[in-house]
Short mmCIF file of C-alpha atoms in Angstrom, two decimals:
data_model
loop_
_atom_site.label_atom_id
_atom_site.label_comp_id
_atom_site.label_asym_id
_atom_site.label_seq_id
_atom_site.Cartn_x
_atom_site.Cartn_y
_atom_site.Cartn_z
CA MET P 106 147.40 126.50 21.15
CA ASN P 107 146.92 122.74 21.05
CA ASP P 108 144.65 120.93 23.48
CA LYS P 109 147.49 119.93 25.79
CA THR P 110 148.81 123.48 26.01
CA LEU P 111 145.30 124.86 26.64
CA TRP P 112 144.73 122.27 29.37
CA GLN P 113 147.93 123.38 31.08
CA ARG P 114 146.98 127.07 30.73
CA TYR P 115 143.56 126.25 32.19
CA GLN P 116 145.20 124.70 35.26
CA ASP P 117 147.74 127.52 35.58
CA TRP P 118 145.08 130.22 35.68
CA LEU P 119 142.14 128.42 37.32
CA TYR P 120 140.96 129.98 40.58
CA HIS P 121 138.83 127.98 43.02
CA HIS P 122 137.31 129.20 46.27
CA ALA P 123 136.78 126.13 48.41
CA GLY P 124 134.37 127.70 50.89
CA LEU P 125 132.05 129.08 48.22
CA ASP P 126 132.79 126.32 45.68
CA LEU P 127 133.27 129.00 43.05
CA TYR P 128 135.58 128.67 40.06
CA LEU P 129 136.99 131.45 37.89
CA ASP P 130 138.66 130.58 34.58
CA ILE P 131 140.43 133.28 32.55
CA SER P 132 142.53 130.83 30.53
CA ARG P 133 140.63 131.66 27.33
CA MET P 134 141.78 135.28 27.51
CA ARG P 135 144.91 135.42 25.38
CA PHE P 136 147.06 137.72 27.55
CA ALA P 137 150.73 136.89 27.95
CA ASP P 138 152.82 136.83 31.12
CA PRO P 139 154.64 140.11 30.33
CA LEU P 140 151.32 141.98 30.66
CA VAL P 141 150.88 140.58 34.17
CA ASP P 142 154.39 141.74 35.11
CA GLN P 143 153.72 145.14 33.55
CA LEU P 144 150.50 145.60 35.54
CA LYS P 145 151.88 144.41 38.87
CA PRO P 146 152.83 147.92 40.13
CA LYS P 147 149.35 149.16 39.18
CA PHE P 148 147.78 146.24 41.03
CA ASP P 149 149.93 146.88 44.10
CA LYS P 150 148.59 150.43 44.19
CA ALA P 151 145.04 149.20 43.54
CA PHE P 152 145.22 146.81 46.50
CA GLN P 153 146.36 149.69 48.70
CA ASP P 154 143.62 151.96 47.40
CA MET P 155 140.96 149.34 48.15
CA LEU P 156 142.38 148.91 51.64
CA ALA P 157 142.12 152.66 52.15
CA LEU P 158 138.53 152.62 50.85
CA GLU P 159 137.50 150.02 53.40
CA GLY P 160 139.38 151.99 56.03
CA GLY P 161 137.09 154.97 55.48
CA ALA P 162 138.75 157.06 52.76
CA PHE P 163 136.50 159.69 51.19
CA ALA P 164 136.15 158.31 47.67
CA ASN P 165 132.92 159.97 46.47
CA ILE P 166 134.51 163.33 45.65
CA ASP P 167 131.30 164.88 44.30
CA GLU P 168 129.53 164.53 47.63
CA ASN P 169 132.57 164.25 49.92
CA ARG P 170 131.42 160.87 51.18
CA GLN P 171 132.93 157.61 52.24
CA VAL P 172 132.11 154.43 50.32
CA GLY P 173 131.27 151.64 52.73
CA HIS P 174 129.23 148.89 51.07
CA TYR P 175 131.81 146.38 52.35
CA TRP P 176 130.88 147.31 55.91
CA LEU P 177 127.32 146.08 55.38
CA ARG P 178 128.43 142.42 55.43
CA ASP P 179 131.18 142.88 58.01
CA PRO P 180 130.23 145.66 60.44
CA ASP P 181 133.40 145.05 62.45
CA LEU P 182 135.28 146.82 59.65
CA ALA P 183 133.08 149.92 59.84
CA PRO P 184 133.90 153.06 61.82
CA LEU P 185 132.42 152.77 65.29
CA GLU P 186 129.74 155.37 64.60
CA PHE P 187 128.40 153.19 61.74
CA LYS P 188 128.85 149.69 63.17
CA LYS P 189 125.96 149.89 65.62
CA GLU P 190 123.64 151.44 63.04
CA ILE P 191 124.38 148.67 60.49
CA MET P 192 123.68 145.89 62.98
CA GLU P 193 120.59 147.51 64.48
CA THR P 194 119.10 148.23 61.05
CA LEU P 195 119.42 144.58 60.00
CA ASP P 196 117.80 143.45 63.25
CA GLN P 197 114.95 145.95 62.80
CA ILE P 198 114.37 144.83 59.21
CA GLU P 199 114.16 141.20 60.28
CA ILE P 200 111.79 141.98 63.16
CA PHE P 201 109.52 144.04 60.91
CA ALA P 202 109.52 141.45 58.11
CA ARG P 203 108.75 138.63 60.53
CA ALA P 204 105.80 140.58 61.91
CA VAL P 205 104.48 141.24 58.39
CA LEU P 206 104.82 137.59 57.38
CA GLU P 207 103.16 136.39 60.60
CA GLY P 208 100.34 138.90 60.21
CA SER P 209 100.89 140.87 63.41
CA ILE P 210 101.61 143.85 61.16
CA ARG P 211 98.73 143.92 58.71
CA PRO P 212 96.76 146.35 56.53
CA PRO P 213 93.50 147.74 57.93
CA GLU P 214 91.55 146.36 54.97
CA ALA P 215 92.87 142.76 54.88
CA PRO P 216 93.99 140.00 57.27
CA LYS P 217 97.57 139.95 55.89
CA PHE P 218 99.82 141.62 53.39
CA THR P 219 99.98 139.43 50.28
CA ASP P 220 102.03 141.50 47.83
CA ILE P 221 104.97 143.88 47.75
CA LEU P 222 105.10 146.90 45.46
CA SER P 223 108.68 148.18 45.27
CA ILE P 224 109.08 151.71 43.91
CA GLY P 225 112.62 152.82 43.07
CA ILE P 226 114.99 153.62 40.23
CA GLY P 227 118.50 152.56 39.26
CA GLY P 228 120.27 150.69 42.04
CA SER P 229 117.17 150.93 44.20
CA ALA P 230 115.42 148.71 41.65
CA LEU P 231 118.04 146.68 39.77
CA GLY P 232 119.49 144.97 42.84
CA PRO P 233 116.14 143.93 44.34
CA GLU P 234 114.90 142.84 40.89
CA PHE P 235 117.97 140.68 40.29
CA VAL P 236 117.78 139.03 43.72
CA ALA P 237 114.03 138.45 43.39
CA GLU P 238 114.50 136.76 40.02
CA ALA P 239 117.46 134.71 41.24
CA LEU P 240 116.36 133.65 44.72
CA SER P 241 112.64 133.98 45.38
CA ALA P 242 110.68 130.73 45.64
CA ASP P 243 108.25 129.62 42.96
CA TYR P 244 105.47 130.58 45.37
CA PRO P 245 107.05 133.16 47.68
CA ALA P 246 105.53 134.25 50.95
CA MET P 247 104.75 137.58 49.28
CA ALA P 248 104.69 138.25 45.54
CA ILE P 249 106.77 141.24 44.49
CA HIS P 250 106.06 143.83 41.80
CA PHE P 251 108.37 146.61 40.66
CA MET P 252 107.67 150.16 39.58
CA ASP P 253 111.04 151.30 38.28
CA ASN P 254 110.24 153.96 35.71
CA THR P 255 108.02 156.97 35.19
CA ASP P 256 106.24 155.38 32.20
CA PRO P 257 102.49 155.88 32.73
CA ALA P 258 101.57 152.74 30.78
CA GLY P 259 104.05 150.70 32.82
CA ILE P 260 102.60 152.11 36.03
CA ASP P 261 99.08 151.24 34.88
CA ARG P 262 100.15 147.70 34.04
CA VAL P 263 101.50 147.09 37.55
CA LEU P 264 98.41 148.60 39.18
CA ASN P 265 96.10 146.60 36.91
CA GLN P 266 97.91 143.40 37.86
CA LEU P 267 97.32 144.16 41.53
CA LYS P 268 93.71 145.36 41.15
CA ASP P 269 91.79 144.37 44.31
CA ARG P 270 94.97 143.08 45.95
CA LEU P 271 96.07 146.68 46.39
CA ARG P 272 94.26 146.50 49.73
CA SER P 273 96.76 143.86 50.86
CA THR P 274 99.87 145.35 49.22
CA LEU P 275 102.86 146.63 51.15
CA VAL P 276 104.45 149.56 49.29
CA ILE P 277 108.22 150.01 49.71
CA ILE P 278 109.45 153.38 48.43
CA THR P 279 113.19 153.77 48.12
CA SER P 280 114.87 157.11 47.52
CA LYS P 281 117.99 158.54 49.12
CA SER P 282 116.88 162.16 48.72
CA GLY P 283 113.15 161.72 48.40
CA GLY P 284 113.27 164.01 45.38
CA THR P 285 114.21 161.55 42.62
CA PRO P 286 111.53 162.31 39.98
CA GLU P 287 110.88 158.73 38.84
CA THR P 288 110.40 157.44 42.40
CA ARG P 289 108.38 160.47 43.48
CA ASN P 290 106.11 160.12 40.45
CA GLY P 291 105.57 156.43 41.14
CA MET P 292 104.68 157.19 44.75
CA LEU P 293 102.15 159.87 43.74
CA GLU P 294 100.57 157.57 41.14
CA VAL P 295 100.24 154.78 43.71
CA LYS P 296 98.83 157.12 46.35
CA HIS P 297 96.22 158.19 43.81
CA ALA P 298 95.36 154.53 43.10
CA PHE P 299 94.90 153.94 46.84
CA GLU P 300 92.62 156.97 47.10
CA LEU P 301 90.47 155.74 44.18
CA GLN P 302 89.87 152.49 46.07
CA GLY P 303 89.21 154.29 49.35
CA LEU P 304 92.34 152.81 50.94
CA ASP P 305 94.60 154.43 53.53
CA PHE P 306 98.01 154.73 51.84
CA PRO P 307 100.15 155.56 54.93
CA THR P 308 99.18 152.28 56.62
CA HIS P 309 100.62 150.40 53.65
CA ALA P 310 103.74 152.50 53.05
CA VAL P 311 107.35 151.89 54.07
CA ALA P 312 110.11 154.41 53.37
CA ILE P 313 113.76 153.58 52.80
CA THR P 314 115.59 156.88 52.78
CA VAL P 315 118.27 159.01 54.40
CA PRO P 316 117.17 160.55 57.72
CA GLY P 317 116.35 164.21 57.16
CA SER P 318 115.45 163.78 53.48
CA LYS P 319 112.24 164.99 51.87
CA MET P 320 110.85 161.46 52.06
CA ASP P 321 111.76 161.18 55.72
CA GLU P 322 109.84 164.40 56.38
CA LEU P 323 106.84 163.13 54.39
CA GLU P 324 106.86 159.78 56.19
CA ARG P 325 106.87 161.48 59.59
CA MET P 326 104.16 163.95 58.61
CA GLU P 327 101.81 161.29 57.17
CA GLY P 328 102.60 158.55 59.70
CA TRP P 329 103.68 155.72 57.41
CA LEU P 330 103.90 152.13 58.56
CA ALA P 331 107.69 152.11 58.93
CA GLU P 332 110.95 153.70 57.81
CA PHE P 333 114.43 152.19 57.42
CA PRO P 334 117.61 154.16 56.80
CA MET P 335 119.67 154.47 53.67
CA PHE P 336 123.24 155.34 54.54
CA ASP P 337 124.76 158.30 52.71
CA TRP P 338 128.00 156.31 52.36
CA ILE P 339 126.26 153.71 50.17
CA GLY P 340 125.80 154.32 46.44
CA GLY P 341 122.70 153.02 44.72
CA ARG P 342 124.59 150.51 42.59
CA THR P 343 126.15 148.95 45.70
CA SER P 344 123.07 149.12 47.92
CA GLU P 345 121.58 145.62 47.55
CA MET P 346 122.88 144.49 50.94
CA SER P 347 121.46 147.48 52.76
CA ALA P 348 117.79 147.99 53.62
CA VAL P 349 117.29 148.75 49.91
CA GLY P 350 117.58 145.08 49.01
CA LEU P 351 117.31 143.19 52.26
CA LEU P 352 113.78 144.16 53.29
CA ALA P 353 112.17 142.98 50.05
CA ALA P 354 114.34 139.85 50.01
CA ILE P 355 113.34 138.79 53.55
CA LEU P 356 109.67 139.33 52.75
CA GLN P 357 110.08 136.93 49.83
CA GLY P 358 111.63 134.31 52.09
CA VAL P 359 115.27 134.82 51.04
CA ASP P 360 117.92 133.99 53.65
CA VAL P 361 119.65 137.37 53.73
CA ARG P 362 122.11 136.29 56.40
CA ALA P 363 123.41 133.74 53.88
CA LEU P 364 123.49 136.44 51.19
CA LEU P 365 125.62 138.62 53.47
CA SER P 366 127.78 135.66 54.44
CA GLY P 367 128.57 134.84 50.82
CA ALA P 368 129.50 138.45 50.11
CA ARG P 369 131.64 138.64 53.25
CA GLU P 370 133.52 135.48 52.31
CA MET P 371 134.16 136.81 48.81
CA ASP P 372 135.29 140.15 50.26
CA GLU P 373 137.91 138.27 52.28
CA ALA P 374 139.12 136.45 49.16
CA THR P 375 139.33 139.64 47.11
CA ARG P 376 141.43 141.46 49.72
CA ILE P 377 144.39 139.18 49.00
CA ALA P 378 147.18 141.32 47.52
CA ASP P 379 148.16 138.78 44.87
CA ILE P 380 146.82 138.74 41.32
CA LYS P 381 146.59 134.97 40.91
CA GLY P 382 145.15 134.44 44.37
CA ASN P 383 142.48 137.14 44.07
CA PRO P 384 139.46 136.41 41.80
CA ALA P 385 138.52 140.09 41.46
CA ALA P 386 142.07 140.91 40.40
CA LEU P 387 141.90 138.15 37.80
CA LEU P 388 138.71 139.66 36.40
CA ALA P 389 140.26 143.13 36.34
CA LEU P 390 143.32 141.72 34.57
CA ALA P 391 141.13 140.05 31.94
CA TRP P 392 139.09 143.23 31.40
CA TYR P 393 142.24 145.33 31.06
CA TYR P 394 143.73 142.93 28.52
CA ALA P 395 140.50 142.63 26.51
CA GLY P 396 140.06 146.37 26.04
CA ASP P 397 143.72 147.43 26.16
CA GLY P 398 142.95 149.38 29.31
CA LYS P 399 140.63 151.64 27.30
CA GLY P 400 137.37 149.70 27.24
CA ALA P 401 137.87 148.90 23.56
CA LYS P 402 135.72 145.75 23.81
CA ASP P 403 132.25 145.15 25.23
CA MET P 404 131.55 142.76 28.08
CA VAL P 405 128.91 140.18 27.12
CA ILE P 406 127.41 138.39 30.14
CA LEU P 407 126.00 134.93 29.34
CA PRO P 408 124.51 133.19 32.39
CA TYR P 409 123.43 129.63 31.59
CA LYS P 410 120.61 129.62 34.15
CA ASP P 411 117.18 131.18 33.84
CA SER P 412 117.26 132.55 37.38
CA LEU P 413 120.34 134.64 36.54
CA LEU P 414 118.65 136.36 33.59
CA LEU P 415 118.81 139.81 35.22
CA PHE P 416 122.48 139.54 36.19
CA SER P 417 123.56 141.34 33.01
CA ARG P 418 121.17 144.24 33.73
CA TYR P 419 122.47 144.48 37.27
CA LEU P 420 126.06 144.52 36.01
CA GLN P 421 125.26 147.14 33.40
CA GLN P 422 124.73 149.72 36.09
CA LEU P 423 127.50 148.50 38.40
CA VAL P 424 130.13 148.43 35.65
CA MET P 425 129.04 151.22 33.32
CA GLU P 426 128.10 153.81 35.94
CA SER P 427 131.27 153.08 37.89
CA LEU P 428 133.73 153.01 34.99
CA GLY P 429 132.14 155.26 32.37
CA LYS P 430 134.06 158.47 33.04
CA GLU P 431 135.09 161.37 30.83
CA LYS P 432 138.17 162.30 32.87
CA ASP P 433 140.66 160.36 34.95
CA LEU P 434 141.79 161.23 38.46
CA ASP P 435 144.42 163.60 37.06
CA GLY P 436 141.89 165.54 35.03
CA ASN P 437 142.92 164.09 31.68
CA LEU P 438 140.27 163.49 29.02
CA VAL P 439 140.11 159.68 28.72
CA HIS P 440 136.50 158.60 27.97
CA GLN P 441 136.82 155.36 29.93
CA GLY P 442 134.25 152.62 30.38
CA ILE P 443 133.21 149.10 29.44
CA ALA P 444 129.87 148.50 27.71
CA VAL P 445 127.92 145.58 29.18
CA TYR P 446 125.09 143.58 27.66
CA GLY P 447 123.77 140.05 27.80
CA ASN P 448 120.81 137.72 28.01
CA LYS P 449 121.08 134.03 28.90
CA GLY P 450 122.21 130.73 27.48
CA SER P 451 121.16 128.90 25.52
CA THR P 452 118.68 131.51 24.29
CA ASP P 453 121.61 133.57 23.03
CA GLN P 454 122.69 130.76 20.74
CA HIS P 455 119.50 131.41 18.79
CA ALA P 456 119.93 135.18 19.03
CA TYR P 457 123.29 136.93 18.82
CA VAL P 458 125.93 134.22 19.22
CA GLN P 459 126.10 134.08 15.40
CA GLN P 460 127.51 137.60 15.44
CA LEU P 461 129.71 136.89 18.46
CA ARG P 462 131.41 134.06 16.59
CA GLU P 463 131.58 135.49 13.09
CA GLY P 464 130.83 139.21 13.27
CA VAL P 465 132.70 142.21 14.62
CA PRO P 466 135.22 141.00 17.25
CA ASN P 467 134.51 143.93 19.57
CA PHE P 468 133.68 141.99 22.74
CA PHE P 469 134.74 139.41 25.25
CA ALA P 470 132.26 136.97 26.77
CA THR P 471 131.70 135.94 30.37
CA PHE P 472 129.96 132.61 30.82
CA ILE P 473 128.22 131.97 34.13
CA GLU P 474 127.99 128.22 34.66
CA VAL P 475 125.84 126.55 37.31
CA LEU P 476 126.73 122.93 38.06
CA LEU P 477 123.46 121.83 39.72
CA ASP P 478 120.77 121.34 37.09
CA ARG P 479 117.75 121.16 39.38
CA GLU P 480 116.58 119.90 42.75
CA GLY P 481 115.85 116.21 42.26
CA PRO P 482 116.52 113.80 39.40
CA SER P 483 116.24 114.53 35.67
CA ILE P 484 114.79 112.38 32.94
CA GLU P 485 116.83 111.47 29.89
CA VAL P 486 115.61 113.43 26.88
CA GLU P 487 117.95 111.38 24.70
CA PRO P 488 119.79 108.19 25.60
CA GLY P 489 122.35 109.13 28.24
CA ALA P 490 121.53 112.88 28.17
CA THR P 491 119.27 115.13 30.25
CA SER P 492 118.09 118.68 29.57
CA GLY P 493 120.83 119.90 31.88
CA ASP P 494 123.43 117.94 29.91
CA PHE P 495 122.32 119.78 26.80
CA LEU P 496 122.59 123.14 28.58
CA ASN P 497 126.10 122.29 29.74
CA GLY P 498 126.99 121.10 26.25
CA PHE P 499 125.77 124.33 24.71
CA LEU P 500 127.88 126.36 27.14
CA GLN P 501 131.05 124.36 26.55
CA GLY P 502 130.45 124.23 22.81
CA THR P 503 129.87 127.98 22.52
CA ARG P 504 132.98 128.71 24.60
CA GLU P 505 135.05 126.46 22.33
CA ALA P 506 133.52 127.83 19.12
CA LEU P 507 134.27 131.41 20.19
CA TYR P 508 137.86 130.60 21.14
CA GLU P 509 138.49 128.80 17.86
CA ASN P 510 137.52 132.01 16.07
CA ASN P 511 139.77 134.24 18.21
CA ARG P 512 137.01 135.43 20.57
CA ASP P 513 138.10 135.51 24.20
CA SER P 514 136.00 134.50 27.19
CA ILE P 515 135.90 134.18 30.96
CA THR P 516 133.98 131.45 32.77
CA ILE P 517 132.64 131.72 36.31
CA THR P 518 131.27 128.50 37.78
CA ILE P 519 129.13 128.12 40.90
CA ARG P 520 127.59 124.95 42.26
CA GLN P 521 124.06 126.31 42.56
CA VAL P 522 122.11 129.54 42.62
CA ASP P 523 121.52 130.18 46.31
CA PRO P 524 121.88 133.20 48.61
CA ARG P 525 125.55 132.55 49.38
CA SER P 526 126.57 132.23 45.74
CA VAL P 527 124.55 135.29 44.68
CA GLY P 528 126.08 137.31 47.50
CA ALA P 529 129.52 136.14 46.37
CA LEU P 530 128.87 137.11 42.74
CA ILE P 531 127.75 140.59 43.74
CA ALA P 532 130.81 141.09 45.94
CA LEU P 533 133.16 139.67 43.30
CA TYR P 534 132.07 142.19 40.68
CA GLU P 535 131.97 145.10 43.12
CA ARG P 536 135.64 144.51 43.95
CA ALA P 537 136.61 143.85 40.33
CA VAL P 538 135.11 147.20 39.34
CA GLY P 539 137.04 148.94 42.11
CA LEU P 540 140.35 147.31 41.16
CA TYR P 541 139.89 147.94 37.43
CA ALA P 542 139.07 151.60 38.11
CA CYS P 543 142.39 151.90 39.93
CA LEU P 544 144.21 150.29 36.98
CA VAL P 545 142.81 152.87 34.54
CA ASN P 546 142.97 155.75 37.06
CA VAL P 547 139.30 156.72 37.27
CA ASN P 548 136.97 157.21 40.23
CA ALA P 549 134.48 154.35 40.40
CA TYR P 550 132.39 155.98 43.11
CA HIS P 551 130.95 159.14 41.60
CA GLN P 552 128.59 159.70 38.66
CA PRO P 553 128.73 163.26 37.30
CA GLY P 554 127.12 162.20 34.03
CA VAL P 555 123.98 160.98 35.81
CA GLU P 556 123.64 164.30 37.61
CA ALA P 557 124.08 166.16 34.31
CA GLY P 558 121.20 164.17 32.81
CA LYS P 559 118.96 164.99 35.76
CA LYS P 560 119.73 168.71 35.43
CA ALA P 561 118.98 168.63 31.70
CA ALA P 562 115.62 166.92 32.34
CA ALA P 563 114.75 169.49 35.00
CA SER P 564 115.57 172.28 32.56
CA LEU P 565 113.28 170.80 29.90
CA LEU P 566 110.42 170.46 32.38
CA ASP P 567 110.87 174.11 33.28
CA LEU P 568 110.70 174.96 29.56
CA GLN P 569 107.49 172.92 29.28
CA ARG P 570 105.88 174.97 32.04
CA ARG P 571 106.81 178.17 30.18
CA VAL P 572 105.44 176.76 26.92
CA MET P 573 102.10 175.88 28.52
CA ARG P 574 101.89 179.28 30.20
CA ALA P 575 102.65 181.04 26.91
CA ILE P 576 99.97 179.10 25.04
CA GLN P 577 97.38 179.77 27.73
CA THR P 578 98.11 183.50 28.17
CA SER P 579 99.06 184.80 24.73
CA ALA P 580 96.82 185.18 21.72
CA GLY P 581 97.52 182.43 19.23
CA PRO P 582 97.98 180.47 17.16
CA HIS P 583 101.79 180.66 17.09
CA SER P 584 104.45 179.04 14.98
CA ILE P 585 106.92 176.84 16.80
CA SER P 586 109.67 179.44 16.43
CA LYS P 587 107.41 182.26 17.65
CA LEU P 588 106.39 180.17 20.65
CA ALA P 589 110.05 179.58 21.49
CA GLU P 590 110.64 183.36 21.37
CA ILE P 591 107.67 184.05 23.67
CA CYS P 592 109.08 181.51 26.13
CA GLY P 593 112.41 183.30 26.12
CA SER P 594 114.17 180.33 24.51
CA PRO P 595 114.58 181.17 20.81
CA ASP P 596 117.51 178.75 20.54
CA GLN P 597 115.42 175.80 21.77
CA ILE P 598 112.97 175.51 18.88
CA GLU P 599 113.36 171.75 18.53
CA ALA P 600 112.78 171.21 22.25
CA VAL P 601 109.64 173.37 22.13
CA TYR P 602 108.39 171.41 19.11
CA LYS P 603 108.86 168.07 20.87
CA ILE P 604 107.15 169.40 24.00
CA VAL P 605 104.02 170.57 22.18
CA ARG P 606 103.88 167.37 20.11
CA HIS P 607 103.88 165.32 23.33
CA LEU P 608 101.29 167.59 24.99
CA GLU P 609 98.94 167.31 22.03
CA ALA P 610 99.22 163.50 21.94
CA ASN P 611 98.08 163.41 25.55
CA ASN P 612 95.13 165.82 25.18
CA ARG P 613 96.72 168.52 27.32
CA GLY P 614 94.76 171.41 25.82
CA ILE P 615 96.90 171.94 22.72
CA ILE P 616 96.14 171.67 19.01
CA LEU P 617 98.79 171.42 16.28
CA ARG P 618 97.78 172.54 12.78
CA GLY P 619 99.85 172.01 9.66
CA ASP P 620 101.98 169.33 8.03
CA PRO P 621 103.54 167.00 10.66
CA ALA P 622 106.31 166.17 8.19
CA LYS P 623 107.28 169.87 8.09
CA PRO P 624 107.44 171.05 11.71
CA SER P 625 108.32 174.62 10.73
CA THR P 626 104.85 174.95 9.15
CA LEU P 627 102.99 173.94 12.29
CA GLU P 628 100.90 176.34 14.33
CA VAL P 629 100.16 175.83 18.01
CA ALA P 630 96.88 176.86 19.62
CA SER P 631 95.03 176.14 22.81
CA CYS P 632 91.76 174.25 22.81
#
């Protein structure tokens, strides 16, 4: 296309939301009008399905649950039995956070809480991490730290950073069931750290969980500082605007009412049953075109703002857990999904943009543009150009360079990174995922693959217990294959080998003798 034709296409497909001052440009996706006409019946059904979802349809078929994250920012849409709970929970969170920040709720060992330690996994971590990176002040009211894995060295690093400030740290533990291994392990490690310093853990601990869960029972038994509910109709990847994300955000000084307002306003825009007038539908259209409705191309997220660095990680879970499905709603084997990765501009231009422009064309890019460079004036780093001008130039130049080489892209533009715009971005992608899932006929609101991984991990830990028992109770040494037989798992020789190798590395009472390059020659003994 020539410049004049591209300019006209840009205007034809540009979406602008006046209230949020958000732009969406899909003009550099090379779809043709016939595709839009072809997809219209699918979109009509998708709009109806989303309406049913917000009306209370049971969409999480694995757990027979409703999916109501939209109700969090507009409780008037929620069933009556949930509306009051949503509103009261937000009020309670704000009251509690205000008391913590003012010092009327304080730790026994310090005049005020100074730090937050957030323990969670998946959506219970990624949302709060993204919002903290995007919206917390340079010097927030409370500094936040995250424990989002069961990596012992990572746990030690967080605890070493806190050191003596552990006595003034508020610990927020988020788990729907209370039995998620990573979160439980983090909690036990932190409790141990409190005990080593002679500190009273329950007076520092806040639970965010489903009433009646294992964590709820523990909180009540030990008398923790507070508990806030997780709703069983909220999935982890859409939980940022529940207590999961809001409590930590308020404690950092984030205006969560504005966050909710931005999401609510975007929800209203993405309910419009018209492709061109609905920004989430435009995204879903672009995704469908890019991957031929089969996820054939990756989604590369390129935010040109440091504060949005974690947006790609947040979207990885939202998009990939929602859309990555083996079977469609009719039971057909489809292997759907869209792979998501990204970093930030202009860092990427010195990293992988070389491949994006000239390598395998197996992706489409999404640029996130922020119009406001900074609060206050900027110096000129060259005559007539500021640092922000360079950043904008790099974005526009990369977009043009990709298009010239037949690489498609989407551009989302916001005026500034603030709570309303971040809330709008979250809501925009939540709806786009839901609409796209309808287009390709998969369920965006269950995650059987995640549960399969958890079951496999539990099985391996059970095997480890049998391995340790066998080593401790039977006369050795044993070969790896013999040890597998003693454990009753002769077909899991490799798993047994990897278990004993890990145990030996961590001085767990095991010695391995033989050639490490030839595992079949190794003998296992206790020490």
